[in-house]
XYZ file of C-alpha atoms in Angstrom:
68
model
C 0.000 0.000 0.000
C 2.885 2.365 0.722
C 4.230 2.044 -2.855
C 0.760 2.917 -4.177
C 0.808 6.061 -2.048
C 4.206 7.011 -3.518
C 2.874 6.544 -7.043
C 0.043 9.018 -6.386
C 2.357 11.482 -4.666
C 2.457 14.944 -6.201
C 5.920 16.311 -6.908
C 7.064 19.878 -7.326
C 9.741 20.755 -9.851
C 12.227 21.227 -7.019
C 11.472 17.873 -5.391
C 11.660 16.025 -8.726
C 15.037 17.626 -9.435
C 16.335 16.480 -6.065
C 14.914 12.942 -6.312
C 15.867 12.193 -9.921
C 18.948 14.384 -10.331
C 17.534 16.306 -13.288
C 18.272 19.972 -13.880
C 15.330 22.315 -13.456
C 15.737 23.766 -16.954
C 15.292 20.319 -18.511
C 12.248 19.619 -16.395
C 10.673 22.979 -17.287
C 11.360 22.212 -20.964
C 9.494 18.887 -20.681
C 6.625 20.637 -18.902
C 6.457 23.391 -21.512
C 6.142 20.829 -24.300
C 3.638 18.743 -22.291
C 5.691 15.558 -22.151
C 3.624 14.385 -19.159
C 0.450 15.648 -17.480
C 0.705 18.196 -14.700
C -1.431 20.399 -12.476
C -1.033 24.134 -12.132
C -2.912 25.400 -9.091
C -2.175 29.101 -8.862
C 1.363 29.361 -10.264
C 2.780 26.200 -8.770
C 3.482 23.209 -11.036
C 2.680 19.770 -9.609
C 2.692 16.362 -11.276
C 2.116 12.783 -10.210
C 5.203 10.763 -9.516
C 3.730 7.822 -11.441
C 3.175 9.936 -14.588
C 6.726 11.269 -14.396
C 8.239 7.820 -13.881
C 6.218 6.460 -16.802
C 7.587 9.259 -19.005
C 11.129 8.395 -17.925
C 10.582 4.674 -18.567
C 9.004 5.302 -21.973
C 12.027 7.357 -23.036
C 14.674 4.987 -21.731
C 17.314 3.918 -24.225
C 18.620 0.390 -23.661
C 22.351 -0.106 -23.324
C 24.189 -2.334 -25.791
C 24.650 -5.020 -23.106
C 20.870 -5.381 -22.830
C 20.673 -6.516 -26.454
C 22.935 -9.520 -25.920
């Protein structure tokens, strides 16, 4: 049940940068071009951790050792 709660957790840009080690400018670029769904209450940008992780998984490039 705890992992399900993490999947529905809302992340801020700052928290996602800290958790995943991504620069804020890259994350804002992905948000601008609507690479994953997000919420914008007032001026704050929030997105579900599960949507963000799905975007990362969908754009993963396999290493050459995975093809062997």
